mmCIF file of C-alpha atoms in Angstrom:
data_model
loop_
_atom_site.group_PDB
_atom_site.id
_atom_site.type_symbol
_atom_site.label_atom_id
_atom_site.label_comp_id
_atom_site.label_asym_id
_atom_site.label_seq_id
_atom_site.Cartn_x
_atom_site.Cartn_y
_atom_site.Cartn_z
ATOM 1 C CA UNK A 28 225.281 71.048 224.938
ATOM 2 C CA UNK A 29 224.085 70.326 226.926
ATOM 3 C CA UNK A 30 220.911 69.744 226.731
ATOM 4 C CA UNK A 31 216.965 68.504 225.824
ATOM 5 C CA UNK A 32 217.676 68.632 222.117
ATOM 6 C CA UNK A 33 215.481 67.778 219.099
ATOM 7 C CA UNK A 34 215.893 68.032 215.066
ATOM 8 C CA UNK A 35 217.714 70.855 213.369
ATOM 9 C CA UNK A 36 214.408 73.580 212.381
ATOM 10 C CA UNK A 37 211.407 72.336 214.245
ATOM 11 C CA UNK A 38 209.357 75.119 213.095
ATOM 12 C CA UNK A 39 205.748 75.277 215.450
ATOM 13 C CA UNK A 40 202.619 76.182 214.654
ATOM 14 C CA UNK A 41 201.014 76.367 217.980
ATOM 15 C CA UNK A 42 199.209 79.710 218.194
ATOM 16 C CA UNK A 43 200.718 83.163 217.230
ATOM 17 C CA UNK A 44 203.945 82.198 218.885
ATOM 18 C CA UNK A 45 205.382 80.189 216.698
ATOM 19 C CA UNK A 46 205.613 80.761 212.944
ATOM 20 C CA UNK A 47 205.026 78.251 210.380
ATOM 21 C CA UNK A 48 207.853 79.624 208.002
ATOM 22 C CA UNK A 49 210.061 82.599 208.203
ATOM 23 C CA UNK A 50 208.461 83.780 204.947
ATOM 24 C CA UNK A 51 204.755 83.974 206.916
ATOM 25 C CA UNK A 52 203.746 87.106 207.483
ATOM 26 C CA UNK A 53 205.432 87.942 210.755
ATOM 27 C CA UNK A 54 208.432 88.476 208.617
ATOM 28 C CA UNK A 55 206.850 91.393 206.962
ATOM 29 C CA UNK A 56 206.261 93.138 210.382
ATOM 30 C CA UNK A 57 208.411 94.665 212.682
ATOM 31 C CA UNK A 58 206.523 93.271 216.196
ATOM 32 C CA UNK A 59 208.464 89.870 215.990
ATOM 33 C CA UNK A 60 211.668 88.104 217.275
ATOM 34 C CA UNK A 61 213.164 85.493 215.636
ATOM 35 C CA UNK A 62 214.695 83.102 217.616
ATOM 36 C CA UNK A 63 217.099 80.137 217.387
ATOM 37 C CA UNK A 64 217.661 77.840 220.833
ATOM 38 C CA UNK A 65 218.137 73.888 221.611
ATOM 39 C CA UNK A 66 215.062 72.024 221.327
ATOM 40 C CA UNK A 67 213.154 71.812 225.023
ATOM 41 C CA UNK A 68 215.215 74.683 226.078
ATOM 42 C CA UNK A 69 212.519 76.934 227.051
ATOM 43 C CA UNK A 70 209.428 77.175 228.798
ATOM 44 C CA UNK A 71 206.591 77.665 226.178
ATOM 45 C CA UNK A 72 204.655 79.502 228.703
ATOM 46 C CA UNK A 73 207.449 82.117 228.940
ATOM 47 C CA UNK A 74 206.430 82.471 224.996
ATOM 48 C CA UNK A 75 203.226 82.647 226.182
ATOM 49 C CA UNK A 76 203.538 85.435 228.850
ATOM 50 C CA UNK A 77 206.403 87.313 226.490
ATOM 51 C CA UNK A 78 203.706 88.046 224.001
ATOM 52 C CA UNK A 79 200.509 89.020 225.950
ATOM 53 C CA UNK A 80 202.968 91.162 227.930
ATOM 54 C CA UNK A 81 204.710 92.975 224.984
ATOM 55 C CA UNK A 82 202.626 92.012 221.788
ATOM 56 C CA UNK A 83 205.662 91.034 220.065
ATOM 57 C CA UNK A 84 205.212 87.782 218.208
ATOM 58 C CA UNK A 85 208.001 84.783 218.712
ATOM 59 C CA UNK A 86 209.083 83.154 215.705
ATOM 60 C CA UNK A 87 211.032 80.027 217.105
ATOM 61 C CA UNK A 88 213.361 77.862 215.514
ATOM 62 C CA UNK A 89 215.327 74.765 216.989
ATOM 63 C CA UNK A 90 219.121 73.328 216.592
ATOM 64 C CA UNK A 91 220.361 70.071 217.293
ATOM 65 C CA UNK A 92 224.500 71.108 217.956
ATOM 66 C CA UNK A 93 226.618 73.956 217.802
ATOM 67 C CA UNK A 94 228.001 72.474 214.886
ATOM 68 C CA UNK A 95 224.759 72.643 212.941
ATOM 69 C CA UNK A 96 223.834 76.027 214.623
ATOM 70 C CA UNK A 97 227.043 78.314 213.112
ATOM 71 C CA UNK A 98 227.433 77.459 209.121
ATOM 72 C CA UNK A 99 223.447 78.234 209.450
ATOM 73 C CA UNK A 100 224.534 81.646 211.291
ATOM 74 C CA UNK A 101 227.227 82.411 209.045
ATOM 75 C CA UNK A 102 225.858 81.735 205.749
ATOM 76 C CA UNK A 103 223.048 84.617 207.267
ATOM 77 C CA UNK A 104 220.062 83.355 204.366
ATOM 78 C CA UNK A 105 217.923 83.360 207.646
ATOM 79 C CA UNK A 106 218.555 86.497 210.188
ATOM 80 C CA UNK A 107 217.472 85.287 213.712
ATOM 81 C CA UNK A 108 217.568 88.210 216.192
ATOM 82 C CA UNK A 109 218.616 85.572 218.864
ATOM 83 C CA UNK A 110 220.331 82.580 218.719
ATOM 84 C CA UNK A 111 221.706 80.357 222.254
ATOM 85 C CA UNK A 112 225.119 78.922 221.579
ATOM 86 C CA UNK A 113 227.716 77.834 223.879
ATOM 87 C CA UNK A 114 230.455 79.039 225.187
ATOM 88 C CA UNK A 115 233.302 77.675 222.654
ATOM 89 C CA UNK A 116 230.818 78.830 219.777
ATOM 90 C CA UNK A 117 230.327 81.880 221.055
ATOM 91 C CA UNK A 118 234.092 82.750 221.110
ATOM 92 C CA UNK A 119 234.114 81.081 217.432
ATOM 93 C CA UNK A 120 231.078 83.502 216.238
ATOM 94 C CA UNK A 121 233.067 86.471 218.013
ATOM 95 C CA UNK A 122 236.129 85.571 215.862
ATOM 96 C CA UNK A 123 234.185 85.493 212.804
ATOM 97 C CA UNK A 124 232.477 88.960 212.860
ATOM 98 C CA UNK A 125 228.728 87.529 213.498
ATOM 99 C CA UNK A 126 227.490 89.091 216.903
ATOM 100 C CA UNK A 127 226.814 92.484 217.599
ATOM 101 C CA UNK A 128 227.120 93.786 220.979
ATOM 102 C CA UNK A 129 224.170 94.049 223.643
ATOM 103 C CA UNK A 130 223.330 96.959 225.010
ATOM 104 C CA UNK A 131 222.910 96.007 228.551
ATOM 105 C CA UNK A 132 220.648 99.346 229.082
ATOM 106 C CA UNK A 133 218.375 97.572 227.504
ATOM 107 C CA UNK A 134 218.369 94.765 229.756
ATOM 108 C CA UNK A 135 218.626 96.301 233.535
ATOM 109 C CA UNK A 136 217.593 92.783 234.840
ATOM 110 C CA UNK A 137 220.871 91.030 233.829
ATOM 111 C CA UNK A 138 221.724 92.472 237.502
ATOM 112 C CA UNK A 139 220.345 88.980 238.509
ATOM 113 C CA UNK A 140 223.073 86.821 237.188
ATOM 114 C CA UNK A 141 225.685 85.980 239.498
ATOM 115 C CA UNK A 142 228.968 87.500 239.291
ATOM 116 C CA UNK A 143 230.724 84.523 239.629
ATOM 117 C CA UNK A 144 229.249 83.837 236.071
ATOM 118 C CA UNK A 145 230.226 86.856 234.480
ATOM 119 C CA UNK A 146 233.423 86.127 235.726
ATOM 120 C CA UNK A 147 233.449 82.803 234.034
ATOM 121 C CA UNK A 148 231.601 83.964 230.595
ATOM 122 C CA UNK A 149 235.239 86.196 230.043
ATOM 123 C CA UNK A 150 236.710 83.455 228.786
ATOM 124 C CA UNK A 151 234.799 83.178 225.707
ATOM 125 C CA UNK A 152 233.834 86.855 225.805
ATOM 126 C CA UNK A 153 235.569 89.177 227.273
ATOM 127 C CA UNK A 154 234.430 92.196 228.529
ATOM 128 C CA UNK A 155 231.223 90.482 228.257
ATOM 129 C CA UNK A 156 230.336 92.641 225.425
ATOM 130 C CA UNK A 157 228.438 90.212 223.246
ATOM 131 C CA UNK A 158 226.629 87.818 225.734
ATOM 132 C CA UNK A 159 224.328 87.013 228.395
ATOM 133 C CA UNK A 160 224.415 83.744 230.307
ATOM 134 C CA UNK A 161 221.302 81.592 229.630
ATOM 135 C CA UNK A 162 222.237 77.977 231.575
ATOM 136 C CA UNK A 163 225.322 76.301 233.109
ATOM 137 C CA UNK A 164 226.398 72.381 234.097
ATOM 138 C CA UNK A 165 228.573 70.003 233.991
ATOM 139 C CA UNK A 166 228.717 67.160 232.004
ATOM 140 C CA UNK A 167 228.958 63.512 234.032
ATOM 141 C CA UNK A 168 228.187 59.654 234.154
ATOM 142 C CA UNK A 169 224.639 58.600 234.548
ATOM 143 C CA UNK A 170 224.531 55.074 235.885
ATOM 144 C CA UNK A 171 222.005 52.747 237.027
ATOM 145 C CA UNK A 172 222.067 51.644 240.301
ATOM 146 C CA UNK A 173 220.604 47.919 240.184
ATOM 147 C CA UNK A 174 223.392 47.459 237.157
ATOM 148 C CA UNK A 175 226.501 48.995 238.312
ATOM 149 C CA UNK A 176 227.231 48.010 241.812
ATOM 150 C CA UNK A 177 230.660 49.228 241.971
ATOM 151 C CA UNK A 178 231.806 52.568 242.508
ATOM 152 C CA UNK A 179 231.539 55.056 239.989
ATOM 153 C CA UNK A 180 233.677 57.878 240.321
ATOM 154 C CA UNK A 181 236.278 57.836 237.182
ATOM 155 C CA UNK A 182 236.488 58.112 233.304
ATOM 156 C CA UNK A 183 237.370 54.286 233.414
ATOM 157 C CA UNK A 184 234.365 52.669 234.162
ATOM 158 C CA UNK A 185 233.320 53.652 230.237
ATOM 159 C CA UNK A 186 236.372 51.133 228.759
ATOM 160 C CA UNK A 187 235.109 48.178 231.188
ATOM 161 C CA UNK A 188 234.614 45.046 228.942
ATOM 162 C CA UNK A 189 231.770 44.086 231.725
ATOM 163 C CA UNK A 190 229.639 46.723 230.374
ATOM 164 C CA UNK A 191 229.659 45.950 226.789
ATOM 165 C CA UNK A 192 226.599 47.275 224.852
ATOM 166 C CA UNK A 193 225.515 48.403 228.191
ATOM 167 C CA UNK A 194 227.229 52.018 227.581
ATOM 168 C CA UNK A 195 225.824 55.422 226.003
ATOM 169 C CA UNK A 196 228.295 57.939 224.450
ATOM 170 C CA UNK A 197 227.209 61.624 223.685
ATOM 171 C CA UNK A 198 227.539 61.542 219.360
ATOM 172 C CA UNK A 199 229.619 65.062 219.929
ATOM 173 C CA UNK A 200 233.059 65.508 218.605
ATOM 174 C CA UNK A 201 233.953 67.983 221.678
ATOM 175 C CA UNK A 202 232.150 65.831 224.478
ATOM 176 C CA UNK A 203 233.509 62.691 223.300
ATOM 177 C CA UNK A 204 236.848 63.895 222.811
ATOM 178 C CA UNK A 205 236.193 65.558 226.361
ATOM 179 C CA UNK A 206 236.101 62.103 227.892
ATOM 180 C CA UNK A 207 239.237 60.256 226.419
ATOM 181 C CA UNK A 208 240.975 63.891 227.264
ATOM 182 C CA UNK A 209 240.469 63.781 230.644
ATOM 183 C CA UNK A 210 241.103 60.027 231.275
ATOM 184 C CA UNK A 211 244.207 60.452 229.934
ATOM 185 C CA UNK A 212 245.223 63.176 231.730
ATOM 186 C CA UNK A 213 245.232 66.148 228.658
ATOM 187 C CA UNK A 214 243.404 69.498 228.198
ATOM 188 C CA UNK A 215 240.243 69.395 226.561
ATOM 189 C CA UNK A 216 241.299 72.369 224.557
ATOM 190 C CA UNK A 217 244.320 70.156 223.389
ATOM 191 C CA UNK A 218 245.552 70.495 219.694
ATOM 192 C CA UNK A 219 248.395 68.228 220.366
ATOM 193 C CA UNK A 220 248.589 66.143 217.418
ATOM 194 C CA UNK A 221 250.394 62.977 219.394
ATOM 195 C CA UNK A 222 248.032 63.942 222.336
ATOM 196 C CA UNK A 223 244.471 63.817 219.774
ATOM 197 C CA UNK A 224 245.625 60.407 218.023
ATOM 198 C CA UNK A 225 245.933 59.006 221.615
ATOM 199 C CA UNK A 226 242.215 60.514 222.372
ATOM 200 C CA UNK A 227 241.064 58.975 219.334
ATOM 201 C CA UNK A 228 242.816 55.709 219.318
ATOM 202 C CA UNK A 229 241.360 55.509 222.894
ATOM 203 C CA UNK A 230 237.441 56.183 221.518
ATOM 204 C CA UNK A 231 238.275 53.906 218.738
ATOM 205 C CA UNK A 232 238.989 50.685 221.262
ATOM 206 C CA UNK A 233 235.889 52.090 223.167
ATOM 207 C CA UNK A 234 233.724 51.569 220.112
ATOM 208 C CA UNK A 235 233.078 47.934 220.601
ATOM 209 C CA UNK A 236 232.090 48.387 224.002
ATOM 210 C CA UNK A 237 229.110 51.287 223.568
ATOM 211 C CA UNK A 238 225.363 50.499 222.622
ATOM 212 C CA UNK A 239 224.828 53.635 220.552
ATOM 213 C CA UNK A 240 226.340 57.230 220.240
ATOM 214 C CA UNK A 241 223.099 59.496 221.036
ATOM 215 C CA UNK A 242 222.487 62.555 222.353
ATOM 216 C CA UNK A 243 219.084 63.274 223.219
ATOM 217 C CA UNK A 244 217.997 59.625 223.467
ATOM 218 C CA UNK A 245 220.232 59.131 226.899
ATOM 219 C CA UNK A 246 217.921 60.133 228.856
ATOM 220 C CA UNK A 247 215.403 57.520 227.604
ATOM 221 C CA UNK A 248 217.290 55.220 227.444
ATOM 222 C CA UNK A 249 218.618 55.429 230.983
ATOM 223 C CA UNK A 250 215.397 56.575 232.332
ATOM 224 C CA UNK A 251 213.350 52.939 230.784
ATOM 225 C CA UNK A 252 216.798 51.106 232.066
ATOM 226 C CA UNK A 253 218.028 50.128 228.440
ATOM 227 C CA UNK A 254 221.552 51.444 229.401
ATOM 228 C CA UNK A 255 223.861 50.741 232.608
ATOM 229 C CA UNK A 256 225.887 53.821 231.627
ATOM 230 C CA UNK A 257 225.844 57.089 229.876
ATOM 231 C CA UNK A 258 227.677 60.557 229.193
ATOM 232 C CA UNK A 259 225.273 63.266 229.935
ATOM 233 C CA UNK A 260 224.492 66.694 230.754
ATOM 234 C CA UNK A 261 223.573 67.608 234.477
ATOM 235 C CA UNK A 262 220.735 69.309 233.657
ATOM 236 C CA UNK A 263 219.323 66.051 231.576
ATOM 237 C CA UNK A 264 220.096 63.734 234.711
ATOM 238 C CA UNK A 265 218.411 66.029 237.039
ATOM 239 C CA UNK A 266 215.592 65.084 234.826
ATOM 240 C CA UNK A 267 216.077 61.488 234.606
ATOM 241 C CA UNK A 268 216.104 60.912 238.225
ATOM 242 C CA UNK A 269 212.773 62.254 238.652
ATOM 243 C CA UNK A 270 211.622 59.378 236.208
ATOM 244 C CA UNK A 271 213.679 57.045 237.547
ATOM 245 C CA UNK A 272 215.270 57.189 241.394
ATOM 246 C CA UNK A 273 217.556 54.043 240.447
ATOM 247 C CA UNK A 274 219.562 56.585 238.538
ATOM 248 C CA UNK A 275 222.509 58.169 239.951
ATOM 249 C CA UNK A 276 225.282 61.071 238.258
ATOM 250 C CA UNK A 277 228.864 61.674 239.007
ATOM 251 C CA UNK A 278 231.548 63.997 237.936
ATOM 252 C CA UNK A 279 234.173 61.757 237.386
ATOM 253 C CA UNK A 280 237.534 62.376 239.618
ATOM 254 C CA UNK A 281 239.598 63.340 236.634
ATOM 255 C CA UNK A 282 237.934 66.291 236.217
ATOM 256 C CA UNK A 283 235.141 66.879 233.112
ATOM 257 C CA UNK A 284 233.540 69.999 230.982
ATOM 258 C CA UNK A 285 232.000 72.915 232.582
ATOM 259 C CA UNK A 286 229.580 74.486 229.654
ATOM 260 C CA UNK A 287 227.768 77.557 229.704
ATOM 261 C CA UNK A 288 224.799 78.486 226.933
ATOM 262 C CA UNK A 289 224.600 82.341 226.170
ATOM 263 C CA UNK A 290 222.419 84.588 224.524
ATOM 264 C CA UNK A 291 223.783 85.963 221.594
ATOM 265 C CA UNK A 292 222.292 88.885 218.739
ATOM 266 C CA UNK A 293 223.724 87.927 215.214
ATOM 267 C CA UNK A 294 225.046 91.079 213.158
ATOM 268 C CA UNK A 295 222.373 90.707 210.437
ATOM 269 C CA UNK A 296 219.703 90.926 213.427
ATOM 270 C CA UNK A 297 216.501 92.989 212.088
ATOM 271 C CA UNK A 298 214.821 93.070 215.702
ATOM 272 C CA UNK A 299 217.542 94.131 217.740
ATOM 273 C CA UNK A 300 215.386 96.283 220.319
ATOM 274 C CA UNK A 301 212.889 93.368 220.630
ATOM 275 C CA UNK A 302 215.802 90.773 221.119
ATOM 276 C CA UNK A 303 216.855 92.824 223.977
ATOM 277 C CA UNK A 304 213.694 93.198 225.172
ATOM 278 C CA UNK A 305 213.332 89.429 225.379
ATOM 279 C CA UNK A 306 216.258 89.003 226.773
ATOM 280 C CA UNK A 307 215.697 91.100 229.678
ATOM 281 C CA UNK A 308 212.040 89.393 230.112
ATOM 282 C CA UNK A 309 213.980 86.156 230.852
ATOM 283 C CA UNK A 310 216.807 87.809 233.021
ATOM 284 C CA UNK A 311 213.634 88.640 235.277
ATOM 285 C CA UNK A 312 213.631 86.554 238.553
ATOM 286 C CA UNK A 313 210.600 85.058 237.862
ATOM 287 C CA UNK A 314 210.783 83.969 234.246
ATOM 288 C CA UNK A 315 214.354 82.982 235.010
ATOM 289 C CA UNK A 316 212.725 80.109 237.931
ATOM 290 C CA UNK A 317 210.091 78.836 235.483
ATOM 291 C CA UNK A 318 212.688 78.107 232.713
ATOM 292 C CA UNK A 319 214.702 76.683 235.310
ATOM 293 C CA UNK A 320 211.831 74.391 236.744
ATOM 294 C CA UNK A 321 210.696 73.346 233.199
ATOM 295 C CA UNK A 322 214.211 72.528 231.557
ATOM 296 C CA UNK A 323 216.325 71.610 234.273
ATOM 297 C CA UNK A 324 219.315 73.359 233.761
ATOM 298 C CA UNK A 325 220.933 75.185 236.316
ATOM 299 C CA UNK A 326 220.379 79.021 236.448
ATOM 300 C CA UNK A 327 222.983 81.699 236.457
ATOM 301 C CA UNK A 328 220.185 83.764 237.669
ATOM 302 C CA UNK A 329 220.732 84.330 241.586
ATOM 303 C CA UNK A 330 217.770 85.658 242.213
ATOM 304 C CA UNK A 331 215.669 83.093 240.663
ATOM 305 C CA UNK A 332 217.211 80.490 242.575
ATOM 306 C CA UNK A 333 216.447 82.211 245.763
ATOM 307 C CA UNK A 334 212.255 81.764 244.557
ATOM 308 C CA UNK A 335 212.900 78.035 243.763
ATOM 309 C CA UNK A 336 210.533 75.998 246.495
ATOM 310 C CA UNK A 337 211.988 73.142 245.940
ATOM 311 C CA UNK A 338 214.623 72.474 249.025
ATOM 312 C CA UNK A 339 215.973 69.878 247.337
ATOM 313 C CA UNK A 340 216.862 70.780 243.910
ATOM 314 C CA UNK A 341 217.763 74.454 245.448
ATOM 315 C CA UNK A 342 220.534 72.963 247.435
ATOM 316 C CA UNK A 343 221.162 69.916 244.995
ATOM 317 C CA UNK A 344 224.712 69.181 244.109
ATOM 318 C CA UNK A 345 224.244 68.706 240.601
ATOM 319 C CA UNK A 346 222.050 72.050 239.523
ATOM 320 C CA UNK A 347 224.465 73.850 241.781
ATOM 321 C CA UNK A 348 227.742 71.894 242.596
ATOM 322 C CA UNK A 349 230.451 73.507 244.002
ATOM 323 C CA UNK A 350 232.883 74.440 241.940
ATOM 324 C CA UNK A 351 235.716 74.311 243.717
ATOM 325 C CA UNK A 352 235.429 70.864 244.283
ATOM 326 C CA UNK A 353 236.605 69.640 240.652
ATOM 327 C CA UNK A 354 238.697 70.035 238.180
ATOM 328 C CA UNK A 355 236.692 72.024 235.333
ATOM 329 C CA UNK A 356 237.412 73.079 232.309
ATOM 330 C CA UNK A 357 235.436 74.928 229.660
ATOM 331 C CA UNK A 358 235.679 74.939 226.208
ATOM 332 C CA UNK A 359 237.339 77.476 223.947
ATOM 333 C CA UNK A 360 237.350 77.686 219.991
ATOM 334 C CA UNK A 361 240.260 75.692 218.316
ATOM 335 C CA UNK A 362 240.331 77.360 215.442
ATOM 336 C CA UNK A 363 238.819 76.505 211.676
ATOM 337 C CA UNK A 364 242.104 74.287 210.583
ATOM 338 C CA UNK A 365 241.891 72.112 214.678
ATOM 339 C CA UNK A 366 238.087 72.019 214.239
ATOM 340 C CA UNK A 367 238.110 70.275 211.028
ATOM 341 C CA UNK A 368 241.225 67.518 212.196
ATOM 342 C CA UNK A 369 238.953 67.035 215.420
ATOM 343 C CA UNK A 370 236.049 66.128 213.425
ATOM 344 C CA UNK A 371 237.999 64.285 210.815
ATOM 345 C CA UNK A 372 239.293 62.156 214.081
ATOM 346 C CA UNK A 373 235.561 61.613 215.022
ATOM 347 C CA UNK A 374 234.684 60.136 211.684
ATOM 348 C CA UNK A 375 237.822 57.883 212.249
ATOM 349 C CA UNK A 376 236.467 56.765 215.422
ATOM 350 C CA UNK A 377 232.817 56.409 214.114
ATOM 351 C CA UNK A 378 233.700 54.408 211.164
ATOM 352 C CA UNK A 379 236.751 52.022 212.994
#
């Protein structure tokens, strides 16, 4: 959600890529793309390269969660011609009459994404009719070697009284939820009403023990050692243990989310040709391996791992674990009514 994320509509202004408002005068012309993605989610040099190659201008806009991301999409006062939810989203957007479907003509290099992810995107979209996988992982515990000196390999290790204030939590109602849900045993997709009170009653005697519910700010905080532990994204700790080698991530043994971020065209879309022509520009081996390098996420794109030089982050366990290894799960839309008692239970367990 996974993810390098900053605040909701970061609008640029760095060169012709970026537009300073969606009322500038790119929106008056029909040579643009108007996009919505995570913050840090992209290489700008693929911006870059997209534009001297096509001459289509990139007007680029940042979210901080899904949650932000869909009353934005629904409410349609801005039409973005792509936007980069996640899976669960996606399937809520679907639901709600907002995407359109891609035609994949368009896009001949979405050859280069596995099968194996295609597979997996059908359970948020089936028939694959409305998305294209962008970035996959996991989500894990981050710990810090010279603090934790046991073995970390469970849910548990977050409700240790040992590691008071010494614990990050991701401030997501779905990945926090995630974690209680799997130490206890339940689906993450549960709307068990006895099985959610548990989940949050669990968070709640949690509280005392965690620093700060972040999302973004893990990473530094792990990476300048401020934290022992924290919840975060595999693509994120992949990061962090380049800045800091005393930094080690786990999937825990219960089992833990397997996310996947898709490229999506809204229904009120204006550029629909040009979204699919940027969306087969990063399908393309080579764009696909510089995104990867730059953000850290793992790739769905086959063929651009096969051009990453790195040995070491080619093979590595945590871009590319093996699946079969771990109990996964991915996340599917609740429904309106579950969505708003699962965040209701979040504000319980934020304000206990």
């Amino acid at each position: 959600m996974k993810r390098f994320v900053s605040l909701l509509c970061v609008l640029s202004c760095m060169t012709s890529l970026y537009g300073c408002a969606l009322n500038n005068d790119a929106g008056n012309s029909d040579n643009v793309v108007y996009i919505y993605n995570w913050g840090e989610y992209i290489d700008p040099e693929v911006l870059t390269i997209f534009t001297e190659e096509t001459g289509i201008e990139v007007v680029y806009d940042e979210f901080e969660t899904n949650e932000i991301m869909f009353p934005k999409i629904k409410a349609g006062a801005v039409k973005y011609d792509l936007v980069c939810p996640s899976d669960y989203m996606i399937k809520k957007m679907i639901d709600n009459d907002l995407l359109q479907e891609i035609d994949f003509n368009n896009v001949p290099n979405y050859v280069n994404i596995g099968d194996d992810y295609w597979k997996l995107a059908e359970d948020y979209d089936p028939g694959n009719r409305f998305s294209m996988p962008y970035v996959f992982g996991t989500i894990g515990i981050l710990y810090n070697k010279n603090m934790v000196k046991e073995k970390v390999d469970s849910w548990d290790i977050l409700w240790d009284p040992k590691y008071k204030d010494e614990i990050l939590m991701q401030d997501s109602v779905r990945d926090a939820f995630m974690v209680a849900e799997m130490k206890l045993g339940y689906s993450i997709n549960t709307t068990d009403e006895d099985e959610l009170q548990e989940s949050k009653e669990l968070l709640q005697k949690q509280k005392e023990l965690v620093q700060a519910y972040v999302v973004d700010q893990v990473r530094d905080k792990m990476i300048g050692n401020e934290a022992a532990l924290g919840v975060i994204y595999s693509g994120e700790a992949i990061f962090t243990q380049r800045e800091n080698p005393d930094l080690e991530y786990v999937i825990p043994k219960e089992g833990t989310n397997f996310w996947m971020d898709s490229w999506v065209i809204p229904k009120n879309a204006k550029h629909k040709e040009n979204a699919e022509k940027f969306l087969n520009f990063l399908a393309r081996a080579d764009i696909a391996c510089m995104n990867f390098d730059y953000i850290t996420y793992s790739t769905p794109n086959t063929a651009a791992r096969e051009l990453v030089e790195d040995e070491d982050i080619k093979n590595s366990p945590i871009a590319f674990p093996d699946l079969s290894k771990y109990h996964l799960e991915i996340y599917v839309s609740l429904g309106e009514k579950a969505d708003r008692h699962l965040s209701d239970l979040w504000r319980e367990v934020k304000s206990y």
